[in-house]
Amino acid sequence: MKKLFAALATTAALAFTAASAHAAGYPERTITVVVPFAAGGPTDTVTRLVAEAMSKDLGQQVIVENVGGAGGTLGASQVAKADPDGYTLLLHHIGMATSATLYRKLPYDTLNAFEYVGLVTEVPMTLVARKDMEATDLKGLVEYAKANKDKVTVANAGIGAASHLCGMLFMSAIETPLVTVPYKGTGPAMTDLLGGQVDIMCDQTTNTTKQIQGKTIKAYAVTSSKRLDVLPDVPTVAEGGLPKMEVGIWHGLYAPKGTPAEITERLSKSLQIALKDKNVVDRFAELGTTPSSEADATPAALKAKLESEIARWKPVIDAAGQYAD
Ligand code: ASP
């Protein structure tokens, strides 16, 4: 028995030394950040901007891999199974918290499959529709949706996506279920909204601001408590009569469970630097997206946020009673 303990202790010590040795020279090669949605959407845009800035700080390429599908859970699952060596990361949003309740069975244990790097952004959603949507304001959109509930289509990025959550809040606020159309991300969903193949979408300003400003889609409300500087003419959901739709989307950067703390700390420092990078700050501002503060871009802040958000959304999702397998 003693021998077994000694052998286990030696193995553990060797593993620890190997991890520390890796951490010391980290990063020595390209880092991949998995975005659990298709290219061209808000999560992708945020990640590419942050990855470019982190790459400057880390002295290694930080590239993005889009693994869309199943509301972000496919990409999260891929990272949960990846080597915990700091070379595969995940940038996911509020869906990390909502999926924990929405899915009856996830291929990973949300609170135990990841290490935390830090919070990345806070961004509101916008309720938008195809350009030729008849309604001129939120009240009109609600009337139209209620009168045409079997034919009005709402795009989302799958169960667990922020667009799914926001669509759910809309349908529950107007007490009318609508036809939902899932995509691998709201990048491709936006293409269909622009083409008029789908009617409505609720998505982050990161993806909608330019289109709203260019009048290629119609905007009915922002889900923040105050109007946004970049979209001053778009009323808040409360102004439009649907205060229960208020919601803020946050993004976090994760690593697979077992990634050495030296590495997640190094990444967290780099994230903090990236969030102050001029290009990131300017582009985020143009897109109504707020970079997380230095205090929030830390492992502890992301862990606390994920835990509190799982607790916050569980009763809301349970009340809706719609789950995915
Ligand atoms: N963030 C989007 C959503 O949750 C998906 C995406 O980034 O494409 O709907």
XYZ file of N, CA, C and O in Angstrom, residues 79-178:
400
model
N -14.187 21.817 -26.445
C -13.138 22.379 -25.580
C -13.065 21.625 -24.250
O -11.974 21.411 -23.708
N -14.207 21.194 -23.745
C -14.196 20.426 -22.484
C -13.321 19.180 -22.619
O -12.698 18.741 -21.658
N -13.268 18.630 -23.843
C -12.511 17.389 -24.056
C -11.067 17.642 -24.509
O -10.293 16.701 -24.658
N -10.720 18.895 -24.765
C -9.390 19.203 -25.319
C -8.301 19.060 -24.257
O -8.586 19.038 -23.051
N -7.035 18.969 -24.696
C -5.917 18.894 -23.749
C -5.868 20.168 -22.912
O -5.952 21.269 -23.462
N -5.679 20.033 -21.613
C -5.642 21.230 -20.757
C -4.256 21.861 -20.737
O -3.612 21.951 -19.695
N -3.792 22.284 -21.902
C -2.415 22.777 -22.002
C -2.339 24.260 -22.364
O -1.259 24.797 -22.626
N -3.512 24.912 -22.409
C -3.508 26.345 -22.713
C -3.526 26.661 -24.194
O -3.505 27.833 -24.574
N -3.585 25.623 -25.037
C -3.569 25.886 -26.479
C -4.957 25.756 -27.118
O -5.114 25.998 -28.300
N -5.937 25.348 -26.331
C -7.324 25.343 -26.816
C -8.182 26.047 -25.769
O -8.202 25.650 -24.599
N -8.863 27.106 -26.198
C -9.700 27.887 -25.290
C -11.109 27.988 -25.874
O -11.330 27.641 -27.032
N -12.016 28.501 -25.065
C -13.410 28.672 -25.503
C -13.860 30.085 -25.170
O -13.674 30.545 -24.040
N -14.442 30.767 -26.154
C -15.068 32.050 -25.841
C -16.573 31.886 -26.057
O -17.031 31.666 -27.176
N -17.283 31.906 -24.964
C -18.732 31.642 -25.003
C -19.453 32.743 -24.225
O -18.846 33.451 -23.440
N -20.766 32.824 -24.470
C -21.519 33.882 -23.802
C -22.466 33.332 -22.728
O -22.281 32.229 -22.225
N -23.491 34.079 -22.426
C -24.486 33.737 -21.412
C -25.052 32.320 -21.616
O -25.526 31.687 -20.674
N -24.957 31.831 -22.856
C -25.457 30.488 -23.176
C -24.776 29.412 -22.359
O -25.331 28.330 -22.145
N -23.569 29.688 -21.891
C -22.869 28.730 -21.040
C -23.716 28.497 -19.780
O -23.789 27.377 -19.273
N -24.364 29.559 -19.305
C -25.188 29.452 -18.092
C -26.577 28.891 -18.402
O -27.057 28.002 -17.698
N -27.210 29.382 -19.470
C -28.589 28.936 -19.730
C -28.635 27.476 -20.188
O -29.548 26.740 -19.824
N -27.613 27.046 -20.965
C -27.611 25.644 -21.432
C -27.583 24.665 -20.272
O -28.075 23.539 -20.402
N -26.984 25.084 -19.161
C -26.873 24.176 -18.014
C -28.249 23.729 -17.547
O -28.418 22.619 -17.032
N -29.275 24.576 -17.760
C -30.645 24.189 -17.392
C -31.454 23.755 -18.611
O -32.263 22.831 -18.523
N -31.217 24.422 -19.745
C -32.033 24.134 -20.933
C -31.866 22.716 -21.448
O -32.795 22.133 -21.991
N -30.637 22.169 -21.301
C -30.386 20.822 -21.814
C -30.578 19.793 -20.704
O -29.954 19.914 -19.640
N -31.391 18.800 -20.999
C -31.596 17.750 -20.000
C -30.288 17.017 -19.761
O -29.994 16.552 -18.677
N -29.507 16.889 -20.848
C -28.258 16.151 -20.720
C -27.212 16.842 -21.582
O -27.347 16.872 -22.803
N -26.213 17.407 -20.951
C -25.125 18.032 -21.712
C -23.947 17.065 -21.740
O -23.746 16.313 -20.793
N -23.132 17.115 -22.792
C -21.975 16.208 -22.831
C -20.834 16.677 -21.924
O -19.751 16.125 -21.964
N -21.046 17.720 -21.123
C -20.027 18.192 -20.182
C -20.749 18.738 -18.951
O -21.933 19.085 -19.016
N -20.009 18.808 -17.865
C -20.572 19.333 -16.628
C -20.140 20.803 -16.530
O -18.978 21.104 -16.254
N -21.084 21.713 -16.789
C -20.746 23.134 -16.964
C -19.806 23.675 -15.890
O -18.811 24.324 -16.194
N -20.113 23.386 -14.614
C -19.306 24.015 -13.555
C -18.013 23.261 -13.241
O -17.177 23.762 -12.494
N -17.862 22.062 -13.830
C -16.652 21.293 -13.492
C -15.779 20.922 -14.671
O -14.785 20.226 -14.502
N -16.138 21.374 -15.857
C -15.367 20.962 -17.044
C -14.398 22.036 -17.532
O -13.661 21.819 -18.486
N -14.407 23.203 -16.885
C -13.591 24.311 -17.397
C -12.825 25.030 -16.287
O -13.231 25.028 -15.133
N -11.731 25.645 -16.709
C -11.039 26.624 -15.867
C -11.458 27.987 -16.408
O -11.882 28.105 -17.557
N -11.316 29.006 -15.578
C -11.792 30.330 -15.959
C -10.622 31.256 -16.283
O -9.614 31.249 -15.571
N -10.792 32.065 -17.329
C -9.770 33.071 -17.663
C -10.307 34.455 -17.285
O -9.666 35.190 -16.539
N -11.483 34.796 -17.757
C -12.059 36.083 -17.359
C -13.244 36.472 -18.206
O -13.504 35.895 -19.266
N -13.964 37.481 -17.712
C -15.086 38.037 -18.479
C -14.527 38.906 -19.598
O -13.474 39.529 -19.448
N -15.248 38.968 -20.701
C -14.741 39.671 -21.882
C -15.578 40.913 -22.209
O -15.040 41.994 -22.436
N -16.891 40.746 -22.261
C -17.756 41.882 -22.626
C -19.108 41.797 -21.936
O -19.507 40.759 -21.424
N -19.803 42.902 -22.044
C -21.218 42.992 -21.671
C -21.862 43.683 -22.869
O -21.350 44.706 -23.342
N -22.925 43.121 -23.399
C -23.519 43.706 -24.606
C -25.031 43.505 -24.630
O -25.523 42.431 -24.290
N -25.790 44.549 -24.980
C -27.240 44.377 -25.044
C -27.684 43.690 -26.335
O -26.936 43.604 -27.302
N -28.921 43.249 -26.326
C -29.533 42.674 -27.519
C -30.404 43.745 -28.180
O -30.789 44.735 -27.546
N -30.755 43.486 -29.429
C -31.682 44.367 -30.145
C -32.740 43.476 -30.783
O -32.417 42.415 -31.317
N -33.970 43.923 -30.704
C -35.044 43.184 -31.381
C -35.184 43.804 -32.767
O -35.491 45.000 -32.890
N -34.884 43.004 -33.794
C -34.858 43.538 -35.159
C -35.730 42.684 -36.083
O -36.099 41.560 -35.738
N -36.031 43.243 -37.255
C -36.853 42.500 -38.220
C -36.401 42.829 -39.637
O -35.627 43.774 -39.854
N -36.890 42.026 -40.580
C -36.565 42.296 -41.988
C -36.991 43.729 -42.305
O -37.933 44.268 -41.709
N -36.292 44.290 -43.304
C -36.458 45.707 -43.633
C -37.905 46.091 -43.976
O -38.370 47.177 -43.647
N -38.625 45.175 -44.640
C -39.972 45.529 -45.080
C -41.063 45.073 -44.104
O -42.235 44.974 -44.468
N -40.664 44.802 -42.865
C -41.666 44.455 -41.840
C -42.660 45.626 -41.723
O -42.239 46.788 -41.653
N -43.947 45.299 -41.716
C -45.000 46.306 -41.735
C -44.979 47.218 -40.499
O -45.180 48.427 -40.603
N -44.754 46.649 -39.313
C -44.882 47.414 -38.065
C -43.850 48.536 -37.981
O -42.699 48.370 -38.384
N -44.284 49.675 -37.416
C -43.365 50.806 -37.319
C -42.778 50.949 -35.910
O -41.793 51.650 -35.730
N -43.401 50.317 -34.912
C -42.824 50.368 -33.568
C -43.072 49.032 -32.845
O -43.719 48.133 -33.402
N -42.566 48.939 -31.613
C -42.648 47.663 -30.898
C -44.105 47.225 -30.686
O -44.445 46.052 -30.843
N -44.945 48.208 -30.365
C -46.364 47.882 -30.155
C -46.950 47.261 -31.436
O -47.651 46.245 -31.393
N -46.621 47.858 -32.553
C -47.103 47.361 -33.844
C -46.548 45.977 -34.146
O -47.243 45.111 -34.685
N -45.276 45.755 -33.776
C -44.655 44.451 -34.027
C -45.355 43.368 -33.197
O -45.618 42.273 -33.675
N -45.673 43.725 -31.948
C -46.360 42.767 -31.077
C -47.726 42.414 -31.667
O -48.096 41.244 -31.760
N -48.453 43.446 -32.117
C -49.779 43.198 -32.719
C -49.656 42.305 -33.949
O -50.402 41.348 -34.134
N -48.649 42.612 -34.776
C -48.445 41.843 -36.008
C -48.107 40.388 -35.668
O -48.648 39.450 -36.249
N -47.212 40.213 -34.679
C -46.789 38.859 -34.307
C -47.973 38.061 -33.766
O -48.157 36.892 -34.104
N -48.785 38.715 -32.949
C -49.939 38.005 -32.369
C -50.940 37.616 -33.454
O -51.507 36.525 -33.437
N -51.144 38.526 -34.402
C -52.126 38.265 -35.458
C -51.629 37.228 -36.470
O -52.428 36.614 -37.174
N -50.317 37.060 -36.550
C -49.754 36.143 -37.571
C -48.881 35.076 -36.942
O -47.874 34.663 -37.516
N -49.264 34.616 -35.761
C -48.348 33.773 -34.980
C -47.935 32.471 -35.670
O -46.869 31.940 -35.378
N -48.732 31.984 -36.585
C -48.348 30.736 -37.249
C -47.420 30.944 -38.428
O -46.866 29.990 -38.962
N -47.264 32.196 -38.828
C -46.371 32.393 -39.978
C -45.156 33.295 -39.678
O -44.194 33.299 -40.440
N -45.213 34.018 -38.558
C -44.047 34.864 -38.235
C -42.887 33.980 -37.778
O -43.050 33.149 -36.891
N -41.719 34.160 -38.393
C -40.569 33.316 -38.035
C -39.537 34.124 -37.257
O -39.268 35.279 -37.561
N -38.967 33.479 -36.236
C -37.958 34.124 -35.392
C -36.653 33.330 -35.513
O -36.613 32.143 -35.176
N -35.605 33.986 -35.983
C -34.309 33.303 -36.147
C -33.586 33.241 -34.813
O -33.676 34.165 -34.001
N -32.865 32.148 -34.594
C -31.962 32.099 -33.446
C -30.787 31.177 -33.753
O -30.761 30.524 -34.794
N -29.823 31.168 -32.832
C -28.625 30.350 -33.060
C -28.721 29.030 -32.293
O -27.713 28.482 -31.857
N -29.933 28.520 -32.149
C -30.125 27.223 -31.491
C -30.438 27.366 -30.019
O -30.190 28.417 -29.409
N -30.965 26.294 -29.435
C -31.362 26.334 -28.016
C -30.128 26.516 -27.152
O -29.183 25.731 -27.224
N -30.127 27.574 -26.364
C -28.967 27.877 -25.520
C -28.259 29.140 -25.987
O -27.493 29.731 -25.242
N -28.539 29.572 -27.214
C -27.903 30.799 -27.714
C -28.556 32.019 -27.060
O -29.689 31.944 -26.572
N -27.850 33.130 -27.093
C -28.400 34.364 -26.532
C -29.644 34.775 -27.316
O -30.625 35.264 -26.750
N -29.612 34.570 -28.622
C -30.755 34.912 -29.474
C -31.968 34.039 -29.110
O -33.108 34.483 -29.194
N -31.701 32.816 -28.700
C -32.787 31.930 -28.274
C -33.392 32.450 -26.972
O -34.610 32.564 -26.825
N -32.520 32.815 -26.033
C -32.992 33.337 -24.743
C -33.828 34.601 -24.964
O -34.932 34.729 -24.427
N -33.312 35.509 -25.789
C -34.005 36.777 -26.027
C -35.338 36.533 -26.749
O -36.347 37.160 -26.424
N -35.342 35.602 -27.700
C -36.584 35.258 -28.399
C -37.602 34.681 -27.436
O -38.797 34.977 -27.497
N -37.098 33.862 -26.492
C -37.964 33.264 -25.479
C -38.589 34.354 -24.606
O -39.778 34.313 -24.278
N -37.747 35.346 -24.240
C -38.252 36.446 -23.400
C -39.318 37.234 -24.159
O -40.319 37.668 -23.583
N -39.097 37.414 -25.469
C -40.078 38.139 -26.295
C -41.403 37.378 -26.332
O -42.465 37.929 -26.028
N -41.330 36.094 -26.663
C -42.566 35.301 -26.779
C -43.297 35.207 -25.443
O -44.515 35.250 -25.386
N -42.501 35.101 -24.364
C -43.163 35.004 -23.068
C -43.762 36.361 -22.682
O -44.869 36.425 -22.140
N -43.071 37.465 -23.022
C -43.613 38.797 -22.697
C -44.910 39.066 -23.453
O -45.813 39.728 -22.942
N -45.022 38.543 -24.695
C -46.249 38.816 -25.458
C -47.225 37.630 -25.384
O -48.265 37.619 -26.037
N -46.812 36.625 -24.581
C -47.638 35.430 -24.345
C -48.105 34.786 -25.647
O -49.264 34.388 -25.792
N -47.179 34.724 -26.599
C -47.510 34.131 -27.906
C -46.313 33.332 -28.431
O -45.257 33.913 -28.688
N -46.462 32.026 -28.583
C -45.353 31.267 -29.168
C -45.283 31.515 -30.678
O -46.304 31.583 -31.349
N -44.080 31.673 -31.195
C -43.897 31.921 -32.633
C -43.039 30.808 -33.221
O -42.433 30.023 -32.481
